[in-house]
mmCIF file of C-alpha atoms and ligand atoms in Angstrom:
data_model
loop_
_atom_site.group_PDB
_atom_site.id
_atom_site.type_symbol
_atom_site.label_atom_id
_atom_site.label_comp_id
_atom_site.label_asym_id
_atom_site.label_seq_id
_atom_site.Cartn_x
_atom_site.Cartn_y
_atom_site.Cartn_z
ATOM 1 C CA UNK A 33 -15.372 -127.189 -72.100
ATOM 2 C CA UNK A 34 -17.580 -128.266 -69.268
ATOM 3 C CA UNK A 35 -19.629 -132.181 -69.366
ATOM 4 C CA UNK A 36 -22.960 -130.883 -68.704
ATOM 5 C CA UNK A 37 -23.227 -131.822 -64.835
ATOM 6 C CA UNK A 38 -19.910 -130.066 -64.254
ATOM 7 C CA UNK A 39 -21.338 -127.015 -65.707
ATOM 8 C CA UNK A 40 -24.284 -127.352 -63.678
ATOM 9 C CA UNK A 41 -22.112 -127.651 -60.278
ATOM 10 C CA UNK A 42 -19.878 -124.982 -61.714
ATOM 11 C CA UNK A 43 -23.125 -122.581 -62.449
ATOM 12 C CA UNK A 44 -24.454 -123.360 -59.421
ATOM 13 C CA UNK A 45 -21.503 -123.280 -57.521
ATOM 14 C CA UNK A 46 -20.933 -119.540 -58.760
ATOM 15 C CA UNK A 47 -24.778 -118.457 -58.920
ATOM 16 C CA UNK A 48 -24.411 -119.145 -55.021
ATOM 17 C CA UNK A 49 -21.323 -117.227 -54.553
ATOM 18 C CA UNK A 50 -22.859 -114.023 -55.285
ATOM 19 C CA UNK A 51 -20.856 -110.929 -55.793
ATOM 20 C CA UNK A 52 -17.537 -112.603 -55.433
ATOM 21 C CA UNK A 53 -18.420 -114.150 -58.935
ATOM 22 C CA UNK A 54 -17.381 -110.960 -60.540
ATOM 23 C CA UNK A 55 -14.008 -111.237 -61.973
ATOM 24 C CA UNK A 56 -13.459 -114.900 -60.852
ATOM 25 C CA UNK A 57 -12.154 -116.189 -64.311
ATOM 26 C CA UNK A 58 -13.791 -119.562 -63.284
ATOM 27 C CA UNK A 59 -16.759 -118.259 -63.291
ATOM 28 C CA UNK A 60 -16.620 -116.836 -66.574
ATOM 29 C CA UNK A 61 -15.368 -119.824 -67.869
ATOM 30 C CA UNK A 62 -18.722 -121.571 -66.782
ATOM 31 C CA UNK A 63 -21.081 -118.790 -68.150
ATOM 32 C CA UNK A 64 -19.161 -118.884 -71.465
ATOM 33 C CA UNK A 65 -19.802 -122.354 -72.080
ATOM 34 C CA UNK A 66 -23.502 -122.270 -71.306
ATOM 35 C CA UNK A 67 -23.981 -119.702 -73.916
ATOM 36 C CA UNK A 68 -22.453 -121.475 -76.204
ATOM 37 C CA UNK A 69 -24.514 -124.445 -75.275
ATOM 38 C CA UNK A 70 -27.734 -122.460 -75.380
ATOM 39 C CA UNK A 71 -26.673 -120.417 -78.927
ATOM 40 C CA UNK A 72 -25.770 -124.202 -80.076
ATOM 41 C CA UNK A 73 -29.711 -125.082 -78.916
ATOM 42 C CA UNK A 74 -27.699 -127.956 -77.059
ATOM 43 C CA UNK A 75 -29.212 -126.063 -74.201
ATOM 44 C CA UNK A 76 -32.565 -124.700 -72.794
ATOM 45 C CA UNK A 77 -34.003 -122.487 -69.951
ATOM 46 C CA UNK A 78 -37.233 -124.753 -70.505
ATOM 47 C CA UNK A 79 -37.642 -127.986 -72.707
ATOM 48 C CA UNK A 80 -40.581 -130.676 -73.215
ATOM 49 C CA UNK A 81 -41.095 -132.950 -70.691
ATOM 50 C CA UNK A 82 -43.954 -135.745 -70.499
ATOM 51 C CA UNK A 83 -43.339 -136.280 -67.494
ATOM 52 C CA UNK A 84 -44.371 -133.035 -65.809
ATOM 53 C CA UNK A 85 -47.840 -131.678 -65.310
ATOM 54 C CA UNK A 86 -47.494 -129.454 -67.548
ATOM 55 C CA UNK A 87 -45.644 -130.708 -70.616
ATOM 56 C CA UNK A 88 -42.426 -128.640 -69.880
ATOM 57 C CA UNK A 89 -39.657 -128.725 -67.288
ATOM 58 C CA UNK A 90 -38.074 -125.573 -66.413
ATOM 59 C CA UNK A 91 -33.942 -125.749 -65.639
ATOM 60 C CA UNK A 92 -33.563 -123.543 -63.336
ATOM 61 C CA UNK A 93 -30.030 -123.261 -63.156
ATOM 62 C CA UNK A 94 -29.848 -122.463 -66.446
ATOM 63 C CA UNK A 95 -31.434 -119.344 -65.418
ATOM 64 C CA UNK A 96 -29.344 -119.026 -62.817
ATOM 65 C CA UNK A 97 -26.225 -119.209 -65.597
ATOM 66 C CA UNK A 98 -28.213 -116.596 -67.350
ATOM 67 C CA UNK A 99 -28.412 -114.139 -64.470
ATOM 68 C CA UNK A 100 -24.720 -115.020 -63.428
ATOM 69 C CA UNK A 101 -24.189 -113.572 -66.803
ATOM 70 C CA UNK A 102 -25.832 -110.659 -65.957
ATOM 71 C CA UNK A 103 -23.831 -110.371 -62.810
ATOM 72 C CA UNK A 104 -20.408 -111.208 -64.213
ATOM 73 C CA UNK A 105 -20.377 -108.821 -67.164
ATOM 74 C CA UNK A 106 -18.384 -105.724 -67.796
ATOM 75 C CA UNK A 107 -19.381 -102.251 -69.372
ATOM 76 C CA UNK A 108 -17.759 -102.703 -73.095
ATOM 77 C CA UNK A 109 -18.495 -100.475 -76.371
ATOM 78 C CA UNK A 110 -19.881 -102.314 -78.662
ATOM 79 C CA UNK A 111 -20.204 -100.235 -81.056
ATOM 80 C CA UNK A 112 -21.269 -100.627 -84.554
ATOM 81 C CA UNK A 113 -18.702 -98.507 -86.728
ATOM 82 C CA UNK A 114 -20.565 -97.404 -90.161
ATOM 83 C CA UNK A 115 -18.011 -95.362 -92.523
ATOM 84 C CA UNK A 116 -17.289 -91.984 -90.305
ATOM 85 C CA UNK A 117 -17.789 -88.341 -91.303
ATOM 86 C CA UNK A 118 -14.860 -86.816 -93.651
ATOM 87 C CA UNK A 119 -13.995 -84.504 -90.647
ATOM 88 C CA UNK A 120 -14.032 -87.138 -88.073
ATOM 89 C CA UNK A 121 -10.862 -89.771 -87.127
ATOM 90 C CA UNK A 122 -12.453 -92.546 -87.616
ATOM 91 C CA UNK A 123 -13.396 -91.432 -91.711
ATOM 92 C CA UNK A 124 -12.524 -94.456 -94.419
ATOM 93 C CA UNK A 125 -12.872 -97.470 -91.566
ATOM 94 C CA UNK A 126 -15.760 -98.992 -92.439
ATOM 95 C CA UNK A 127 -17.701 -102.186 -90.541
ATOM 96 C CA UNK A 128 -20.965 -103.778 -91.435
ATOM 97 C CA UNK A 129 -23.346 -105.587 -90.077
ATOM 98 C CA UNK A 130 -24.057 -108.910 -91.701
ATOM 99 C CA UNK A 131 -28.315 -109.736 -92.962
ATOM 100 C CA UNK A 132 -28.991 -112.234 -94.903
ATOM 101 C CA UNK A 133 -32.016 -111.901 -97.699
ATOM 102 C CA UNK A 134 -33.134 -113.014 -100.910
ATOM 103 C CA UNK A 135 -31.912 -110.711 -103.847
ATOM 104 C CA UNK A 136 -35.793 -109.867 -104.729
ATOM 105 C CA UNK A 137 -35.345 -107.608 -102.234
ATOM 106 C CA UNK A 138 -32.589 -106.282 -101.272
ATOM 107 C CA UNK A 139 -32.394 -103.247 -98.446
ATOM 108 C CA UNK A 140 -33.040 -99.961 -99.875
ATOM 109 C CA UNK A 141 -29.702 -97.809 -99.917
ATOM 110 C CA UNK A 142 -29.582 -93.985 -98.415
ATOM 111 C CA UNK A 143 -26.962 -91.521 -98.402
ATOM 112 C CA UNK A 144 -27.284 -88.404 -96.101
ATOM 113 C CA UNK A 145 -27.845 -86.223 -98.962
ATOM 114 C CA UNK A 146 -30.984 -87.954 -98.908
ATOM 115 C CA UNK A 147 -31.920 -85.999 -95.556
ATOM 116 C CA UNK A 148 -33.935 -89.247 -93.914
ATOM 117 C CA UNK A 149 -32.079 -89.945 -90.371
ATOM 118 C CA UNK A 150 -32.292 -93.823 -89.988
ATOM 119 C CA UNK A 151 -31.460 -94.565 -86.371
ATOM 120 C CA UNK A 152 -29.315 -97.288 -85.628
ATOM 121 C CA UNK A 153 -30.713 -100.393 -83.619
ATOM 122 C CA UNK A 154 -33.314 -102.644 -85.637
ATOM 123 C CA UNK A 155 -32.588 -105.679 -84.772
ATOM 124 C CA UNK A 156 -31.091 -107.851 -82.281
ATOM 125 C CA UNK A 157 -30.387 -111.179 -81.459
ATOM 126 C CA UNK A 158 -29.068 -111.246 -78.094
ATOM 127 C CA UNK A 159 -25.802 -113.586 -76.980
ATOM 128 C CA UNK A 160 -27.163 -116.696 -75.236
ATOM 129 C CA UNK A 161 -30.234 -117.008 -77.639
ATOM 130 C CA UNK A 162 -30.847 -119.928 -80.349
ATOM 131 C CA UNK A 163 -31.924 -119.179 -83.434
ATOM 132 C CA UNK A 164 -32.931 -122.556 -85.699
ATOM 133 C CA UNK A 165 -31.951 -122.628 -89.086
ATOM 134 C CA UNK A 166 -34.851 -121.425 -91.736
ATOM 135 C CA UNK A 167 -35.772 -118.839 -89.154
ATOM 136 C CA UNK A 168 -36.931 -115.224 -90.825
ATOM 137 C CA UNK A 169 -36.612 -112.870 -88.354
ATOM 138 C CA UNK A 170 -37.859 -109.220 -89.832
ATOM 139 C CA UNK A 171 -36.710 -105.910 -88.730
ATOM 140 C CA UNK A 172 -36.783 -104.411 -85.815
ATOM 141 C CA UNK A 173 -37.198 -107.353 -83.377
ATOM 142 C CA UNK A 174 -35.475 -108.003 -80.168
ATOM 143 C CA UNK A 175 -34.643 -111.546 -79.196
ATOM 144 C CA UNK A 176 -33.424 -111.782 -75.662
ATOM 145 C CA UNK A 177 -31.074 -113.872 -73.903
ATOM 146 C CA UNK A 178 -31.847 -117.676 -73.038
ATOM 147 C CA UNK A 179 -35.184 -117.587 -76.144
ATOM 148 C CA UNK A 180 -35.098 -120.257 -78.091
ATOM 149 C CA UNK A 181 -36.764 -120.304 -81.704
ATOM 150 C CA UNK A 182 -37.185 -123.695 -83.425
ATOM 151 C CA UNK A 183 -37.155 -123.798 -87.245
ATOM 152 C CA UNK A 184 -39.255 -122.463 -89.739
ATOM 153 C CA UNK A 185 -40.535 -119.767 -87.474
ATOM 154 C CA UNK A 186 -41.490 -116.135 -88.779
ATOM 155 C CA UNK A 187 -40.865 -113.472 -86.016
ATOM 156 C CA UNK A 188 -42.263 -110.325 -88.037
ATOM 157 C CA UNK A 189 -41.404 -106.671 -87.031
ATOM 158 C CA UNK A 190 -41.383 -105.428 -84.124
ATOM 159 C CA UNK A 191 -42.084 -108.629 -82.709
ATOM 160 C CA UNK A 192 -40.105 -109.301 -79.221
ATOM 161 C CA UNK A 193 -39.295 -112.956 -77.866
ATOM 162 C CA UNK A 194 -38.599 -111.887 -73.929
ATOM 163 C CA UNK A 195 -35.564 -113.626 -72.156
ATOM 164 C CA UNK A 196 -36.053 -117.563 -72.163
ATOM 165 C CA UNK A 197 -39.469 -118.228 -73.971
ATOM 166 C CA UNK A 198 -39.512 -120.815 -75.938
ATOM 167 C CA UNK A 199 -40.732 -120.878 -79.356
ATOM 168 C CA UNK A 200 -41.664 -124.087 -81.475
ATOM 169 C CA UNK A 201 -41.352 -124.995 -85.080
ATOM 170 C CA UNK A 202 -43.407 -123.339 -87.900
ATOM 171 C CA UNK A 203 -44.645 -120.463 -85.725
ATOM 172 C CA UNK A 204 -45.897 -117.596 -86.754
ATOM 173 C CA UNK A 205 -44.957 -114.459 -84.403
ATOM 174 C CA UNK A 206 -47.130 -111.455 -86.311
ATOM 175 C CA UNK A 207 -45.910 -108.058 -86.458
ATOM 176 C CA UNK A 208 -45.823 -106.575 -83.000
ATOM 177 C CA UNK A 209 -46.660 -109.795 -80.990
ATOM 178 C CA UNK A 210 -45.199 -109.232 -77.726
ATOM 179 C CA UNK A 211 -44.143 -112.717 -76.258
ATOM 180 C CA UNK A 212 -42.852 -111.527 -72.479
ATOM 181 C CA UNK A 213 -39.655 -112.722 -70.876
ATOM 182 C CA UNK A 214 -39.659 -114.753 -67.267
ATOM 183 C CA UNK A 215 -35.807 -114.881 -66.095
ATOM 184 C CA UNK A 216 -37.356 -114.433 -62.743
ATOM 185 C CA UNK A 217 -38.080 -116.483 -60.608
ATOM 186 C CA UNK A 218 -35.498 -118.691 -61.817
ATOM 187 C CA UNK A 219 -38.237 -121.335 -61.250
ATOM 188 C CA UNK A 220 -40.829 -120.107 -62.781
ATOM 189 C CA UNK A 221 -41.594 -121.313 -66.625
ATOM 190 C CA UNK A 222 -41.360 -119.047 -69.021
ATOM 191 C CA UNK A 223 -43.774 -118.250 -71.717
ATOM 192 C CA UNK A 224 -44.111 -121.569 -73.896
ATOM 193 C CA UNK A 225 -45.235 -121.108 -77.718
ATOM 194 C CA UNK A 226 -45.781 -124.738 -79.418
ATOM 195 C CA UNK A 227 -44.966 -126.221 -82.918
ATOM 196 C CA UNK A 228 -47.709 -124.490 -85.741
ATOM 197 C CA UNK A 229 -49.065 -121.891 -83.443
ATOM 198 C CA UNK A 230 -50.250 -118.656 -84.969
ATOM 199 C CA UNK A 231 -49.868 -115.198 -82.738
ATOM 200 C CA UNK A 232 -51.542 -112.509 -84.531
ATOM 201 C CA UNK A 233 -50.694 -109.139 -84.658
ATOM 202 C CA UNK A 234 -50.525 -106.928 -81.786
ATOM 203 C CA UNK A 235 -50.820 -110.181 -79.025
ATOM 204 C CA UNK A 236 -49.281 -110.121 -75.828
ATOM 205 C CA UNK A 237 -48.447 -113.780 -74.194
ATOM 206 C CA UNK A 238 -47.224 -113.025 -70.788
ATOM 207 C CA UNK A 239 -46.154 -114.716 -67.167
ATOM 208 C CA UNK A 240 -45.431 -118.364 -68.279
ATOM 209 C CA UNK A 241 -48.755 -118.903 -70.375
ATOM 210 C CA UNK A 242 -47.747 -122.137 -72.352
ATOM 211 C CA UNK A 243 -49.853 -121.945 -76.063
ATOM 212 C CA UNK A 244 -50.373 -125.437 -77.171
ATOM 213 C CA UNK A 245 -49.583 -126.421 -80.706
ATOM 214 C CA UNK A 246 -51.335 -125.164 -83.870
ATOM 215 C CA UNK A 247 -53.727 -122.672 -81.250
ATOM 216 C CA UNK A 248 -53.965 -119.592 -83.090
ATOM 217 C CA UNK A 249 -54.413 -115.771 -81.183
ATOM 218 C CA UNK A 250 -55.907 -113.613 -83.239
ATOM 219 C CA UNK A 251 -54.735 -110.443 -83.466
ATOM 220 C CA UNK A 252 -54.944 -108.102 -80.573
ATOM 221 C CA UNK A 253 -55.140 -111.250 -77.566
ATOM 222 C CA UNK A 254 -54.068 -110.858 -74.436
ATOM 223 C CA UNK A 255 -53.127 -113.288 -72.230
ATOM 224 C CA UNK A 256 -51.503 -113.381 -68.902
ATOM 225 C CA UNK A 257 -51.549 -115.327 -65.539
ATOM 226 C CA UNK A 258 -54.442 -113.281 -64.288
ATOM 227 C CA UNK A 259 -56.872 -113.601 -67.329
ATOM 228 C CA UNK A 260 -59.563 -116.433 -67.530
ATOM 229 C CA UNK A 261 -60.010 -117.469 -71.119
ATOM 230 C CA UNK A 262 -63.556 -118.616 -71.924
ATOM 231 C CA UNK A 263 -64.464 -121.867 -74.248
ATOM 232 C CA UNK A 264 -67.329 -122.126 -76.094
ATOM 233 C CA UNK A 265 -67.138 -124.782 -77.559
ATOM 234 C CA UNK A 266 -66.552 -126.745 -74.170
ATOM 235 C CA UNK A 267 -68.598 -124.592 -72.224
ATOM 236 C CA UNK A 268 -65.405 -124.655 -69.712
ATOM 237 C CA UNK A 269 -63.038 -121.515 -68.304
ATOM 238 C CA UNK A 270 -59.287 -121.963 -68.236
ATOM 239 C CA UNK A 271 -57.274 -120.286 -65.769
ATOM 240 C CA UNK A 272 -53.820 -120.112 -64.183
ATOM 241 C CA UNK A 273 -53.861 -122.415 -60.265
ATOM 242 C CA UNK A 274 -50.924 -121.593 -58.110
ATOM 243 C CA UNK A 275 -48.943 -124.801 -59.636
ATOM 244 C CA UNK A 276 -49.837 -124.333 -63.385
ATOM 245 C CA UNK A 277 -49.723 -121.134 -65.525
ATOM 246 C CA UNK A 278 -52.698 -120.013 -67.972
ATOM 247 C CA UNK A 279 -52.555 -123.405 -70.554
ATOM 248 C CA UNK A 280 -54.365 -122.894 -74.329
ATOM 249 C CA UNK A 281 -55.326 -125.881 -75.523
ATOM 250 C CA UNK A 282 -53.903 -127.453 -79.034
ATOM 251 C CA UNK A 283 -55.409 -125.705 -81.771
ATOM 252 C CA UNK A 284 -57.579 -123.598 -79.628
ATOM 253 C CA UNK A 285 -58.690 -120.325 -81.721
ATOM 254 C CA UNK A 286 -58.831 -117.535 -79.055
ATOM 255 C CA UNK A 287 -60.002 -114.130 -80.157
ATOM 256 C CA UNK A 288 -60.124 -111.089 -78.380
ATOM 257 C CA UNK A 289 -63.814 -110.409 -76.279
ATOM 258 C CA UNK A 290 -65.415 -108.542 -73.595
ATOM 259 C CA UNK A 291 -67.731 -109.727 -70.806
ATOM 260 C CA UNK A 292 -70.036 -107.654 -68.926
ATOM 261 C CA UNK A 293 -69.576 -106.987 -65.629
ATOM 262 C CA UNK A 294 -72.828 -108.616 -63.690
ATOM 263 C CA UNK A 295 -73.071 -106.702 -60.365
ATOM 264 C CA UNK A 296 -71.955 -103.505 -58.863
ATOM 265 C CA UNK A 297 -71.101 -99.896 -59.928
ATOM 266 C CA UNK A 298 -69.825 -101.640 -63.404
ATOM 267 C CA UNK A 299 -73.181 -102.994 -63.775
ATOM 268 C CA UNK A 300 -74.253 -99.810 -63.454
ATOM 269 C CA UNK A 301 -72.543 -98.086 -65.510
ATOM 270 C CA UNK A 302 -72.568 -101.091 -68.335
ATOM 271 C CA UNK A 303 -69.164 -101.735 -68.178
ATOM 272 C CA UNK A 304 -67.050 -104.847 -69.584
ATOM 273 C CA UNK A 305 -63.637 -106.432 -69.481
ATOM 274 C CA UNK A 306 -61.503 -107.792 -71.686
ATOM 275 C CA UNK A 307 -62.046 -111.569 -72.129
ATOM 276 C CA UNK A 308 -60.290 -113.887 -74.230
ATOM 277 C CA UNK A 309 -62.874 -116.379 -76.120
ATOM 278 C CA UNK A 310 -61.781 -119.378 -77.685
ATOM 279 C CA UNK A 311 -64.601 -119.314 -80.804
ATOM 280 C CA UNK A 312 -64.052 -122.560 -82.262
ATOM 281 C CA UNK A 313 -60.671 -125.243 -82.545
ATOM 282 C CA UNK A 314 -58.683 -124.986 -85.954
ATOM 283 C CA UNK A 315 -60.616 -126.019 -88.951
ATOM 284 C CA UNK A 316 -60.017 -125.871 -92.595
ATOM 285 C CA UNK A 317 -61.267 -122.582 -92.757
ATOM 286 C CA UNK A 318 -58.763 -121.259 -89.731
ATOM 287 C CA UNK A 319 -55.330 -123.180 -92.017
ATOM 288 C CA UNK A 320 -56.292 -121.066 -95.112
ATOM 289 C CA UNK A 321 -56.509 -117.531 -93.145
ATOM 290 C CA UNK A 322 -52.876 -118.647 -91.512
ATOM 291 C CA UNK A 323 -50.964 -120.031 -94.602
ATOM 292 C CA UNK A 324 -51.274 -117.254 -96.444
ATOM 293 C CA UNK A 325 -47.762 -116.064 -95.169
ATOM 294 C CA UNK A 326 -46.048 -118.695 -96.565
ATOM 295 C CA UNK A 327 -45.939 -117.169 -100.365
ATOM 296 C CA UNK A 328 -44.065 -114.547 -98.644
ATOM 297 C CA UNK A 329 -40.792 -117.285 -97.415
HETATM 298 C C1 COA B 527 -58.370 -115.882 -85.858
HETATM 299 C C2 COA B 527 -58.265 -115.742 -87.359
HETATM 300 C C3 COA B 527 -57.053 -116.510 -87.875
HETATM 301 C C4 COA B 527 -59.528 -116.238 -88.028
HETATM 302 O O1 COA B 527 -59.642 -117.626 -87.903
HETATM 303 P P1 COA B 527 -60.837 -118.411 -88.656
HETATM 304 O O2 COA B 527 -60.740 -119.825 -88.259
HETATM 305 O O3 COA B 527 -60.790 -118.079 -90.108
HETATM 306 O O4 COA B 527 -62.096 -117.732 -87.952
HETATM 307 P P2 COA B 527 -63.584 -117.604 -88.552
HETATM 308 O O5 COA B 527 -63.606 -116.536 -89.592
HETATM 309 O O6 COA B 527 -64.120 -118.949 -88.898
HETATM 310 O O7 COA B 527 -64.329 -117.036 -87.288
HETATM 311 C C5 COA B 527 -64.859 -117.830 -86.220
HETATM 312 C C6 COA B 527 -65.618 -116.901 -85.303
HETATM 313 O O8 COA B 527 -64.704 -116.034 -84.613
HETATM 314 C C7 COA B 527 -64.956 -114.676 -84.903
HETATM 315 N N1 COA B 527 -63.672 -114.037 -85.120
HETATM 316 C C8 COA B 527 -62.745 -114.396 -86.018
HETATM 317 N N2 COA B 527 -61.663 -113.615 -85.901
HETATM 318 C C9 COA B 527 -61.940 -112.743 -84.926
HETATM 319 C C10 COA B 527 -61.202 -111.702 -84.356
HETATM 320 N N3 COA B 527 -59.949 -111.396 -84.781
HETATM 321 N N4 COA B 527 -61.761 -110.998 -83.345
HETATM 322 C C11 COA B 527 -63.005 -111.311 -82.902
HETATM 323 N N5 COA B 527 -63.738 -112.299 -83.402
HETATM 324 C C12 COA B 527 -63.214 -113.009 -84.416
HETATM 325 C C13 COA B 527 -65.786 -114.678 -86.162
HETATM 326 O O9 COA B 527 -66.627 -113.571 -86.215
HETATM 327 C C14 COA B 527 -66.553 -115.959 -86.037
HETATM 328 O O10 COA B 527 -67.660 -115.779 -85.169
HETATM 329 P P3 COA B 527 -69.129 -116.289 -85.630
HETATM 330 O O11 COA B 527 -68.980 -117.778 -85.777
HETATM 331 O O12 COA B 527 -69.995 -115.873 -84.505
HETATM 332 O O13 COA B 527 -69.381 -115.599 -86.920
HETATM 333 C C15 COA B 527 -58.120 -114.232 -87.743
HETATM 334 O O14 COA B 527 -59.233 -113.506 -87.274
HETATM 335 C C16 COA B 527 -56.867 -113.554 -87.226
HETATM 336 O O15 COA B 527 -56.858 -112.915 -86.189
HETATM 337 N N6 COA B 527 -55.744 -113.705 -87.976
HETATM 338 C C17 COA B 527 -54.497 -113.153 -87.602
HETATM 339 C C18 COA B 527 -54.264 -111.873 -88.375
HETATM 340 C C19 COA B 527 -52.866 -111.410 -88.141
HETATM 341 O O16 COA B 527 -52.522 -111.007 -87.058
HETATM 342 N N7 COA B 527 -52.031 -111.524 -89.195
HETATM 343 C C20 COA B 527 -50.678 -111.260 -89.054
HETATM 344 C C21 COA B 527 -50.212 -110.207 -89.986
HETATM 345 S S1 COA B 527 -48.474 -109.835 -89.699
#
């Protein structure tokens, strides 16, 4: 096992070597122990930082390790074996995947005389991903390589966590919240979801937007590098500069709006966009229509 700096030299050293990493058993070595280190949590792609503008530091090489991964790696079946057709060789071995639940409700069994095809894939933690303890992930949701997902969080179906975003304590991915992956440029942060932080249904956090804790997107946001978000209640719009991605403020409540478009053709023909509005900041009001969920754990 590599000290941390000699994995860093070792990552480094091997990131730089390009294609003559593959099948250099040194190089293996190092990318093995960094995804142990970042399954262990020991290990980030981005972590908090007061001492950077924005809160967060990105490592760099660790994305570097991630993509040497990437690089190094070998075609392998990895196949999940279920118990085979009579006629078939590989009838009476039998493998199964592990999920953990409570016994209130346990999966719903099928056989194929029921006639319903199921198709294999649901969900999937990726190698090189942390996963806290008291985590509920429900099916089907893809976690990706390098995420990392603090305790308590709820990452509902078909919710994906893209390849090195970092997810905070006690959030609350809804079903179908789309939280995008940033590998590349190794330098660039990835998306950044705080402690207590609601994403509604349907959202999309993109390109390195960091969502301060306890904000809350209601269902349906969208927000990226390019889009300004408008707050009323500060009379101020927040957008991405060339040093600092798209930033919502703690406890920010940011639903999904339009804005007209003033001059021009879409003037003309009374056309909007799509605006994110931040309508208020948290309230009493806004922690009783997000704790529902929590009867449900
Ligand atoms: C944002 C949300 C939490 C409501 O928060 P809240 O603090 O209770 O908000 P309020 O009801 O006080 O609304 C504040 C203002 O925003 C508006 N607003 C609230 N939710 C809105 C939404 N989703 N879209 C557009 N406007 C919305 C309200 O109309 C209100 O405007 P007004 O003051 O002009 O009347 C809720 O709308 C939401 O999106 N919840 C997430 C649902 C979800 O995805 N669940 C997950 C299931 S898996």
């Amino acid at each position: 096992m590599h000290s941390l700096s000699d994995l860093q030299d070792s990552v480094e050293h091997h990131f730089a070597a390009g294609p003559a990493a593959i099948g250099d058993h040194d190089a293996l070595g190092a990318f093995n122990d960094l995804r142990t280190a970042l399954e262990a949590g020991t290990l980030r792609s981005a972590e908090p930082d007061p001492t950077s503008q924005t809160g967060w530091r990105v490592n760099a090489w660790v994305k570097r390790g991630i993509l040497l991964g990437f690089r190094i790696g070998k075609l392998t079946d990895q196949s999940i074996v279920s118990r085979g057709h009579p006629e078939h060789a590989l009838f009476g071995r039998h493998e199964q995947t592990t999920f953990i639940d409570k016994d209130t409700y346990p999966a719903q069994r099928f056989t194929p005389e029921d006639g319903i095809r199921i198709v294999p894939g649901g969900t999937s933690v990726r190698s090189g991903a942390f996963v806290a303890r008291g985590v509920v992930i429900m099916p089907p949701a893809y976690v990706n390589a390098g995420a990392y997902i603090d305790e308590g969080t709820m990452v509902d179906s078909h919710a994906l966590v893209g390849s090195c975003a970092q997810i905070g304590k006690r959030v609350h991915l809804s079903a179908a919240a789309q939280i995008g992956g940033v590998l590349e440029p190794v330098n660039a942060s990835p998306v950044i979801i705080e402690d207590d932080v609601l994403v509604g249904g349907n959202t999309g956090v993109y390109e390195g937007t960091i969502v301060r804790r306890r904000a809350v997107l209601a269902a349906g946001t969208i927000l990226t590098r390019g889009t300004p978000v408008y707050d009323l209640v500060h009379s101020n719009i927040l957008k991405a500069t060339p040093e600092t991605p798209l930033i919502i403020p703690e406890g920010a409540v940011v639903v999904p709006g339009s804005r007209a478009i003033p001059a021009g053709f879409g003037q003309q023909m009374s056309l909007s966009v799509y605006t994110p509005i931040i309508v208020k900041y948290r309230d009493e009001k806004t922690d009783l229509s997000t704790t529902l969920e929590d009867l449900l754990r």
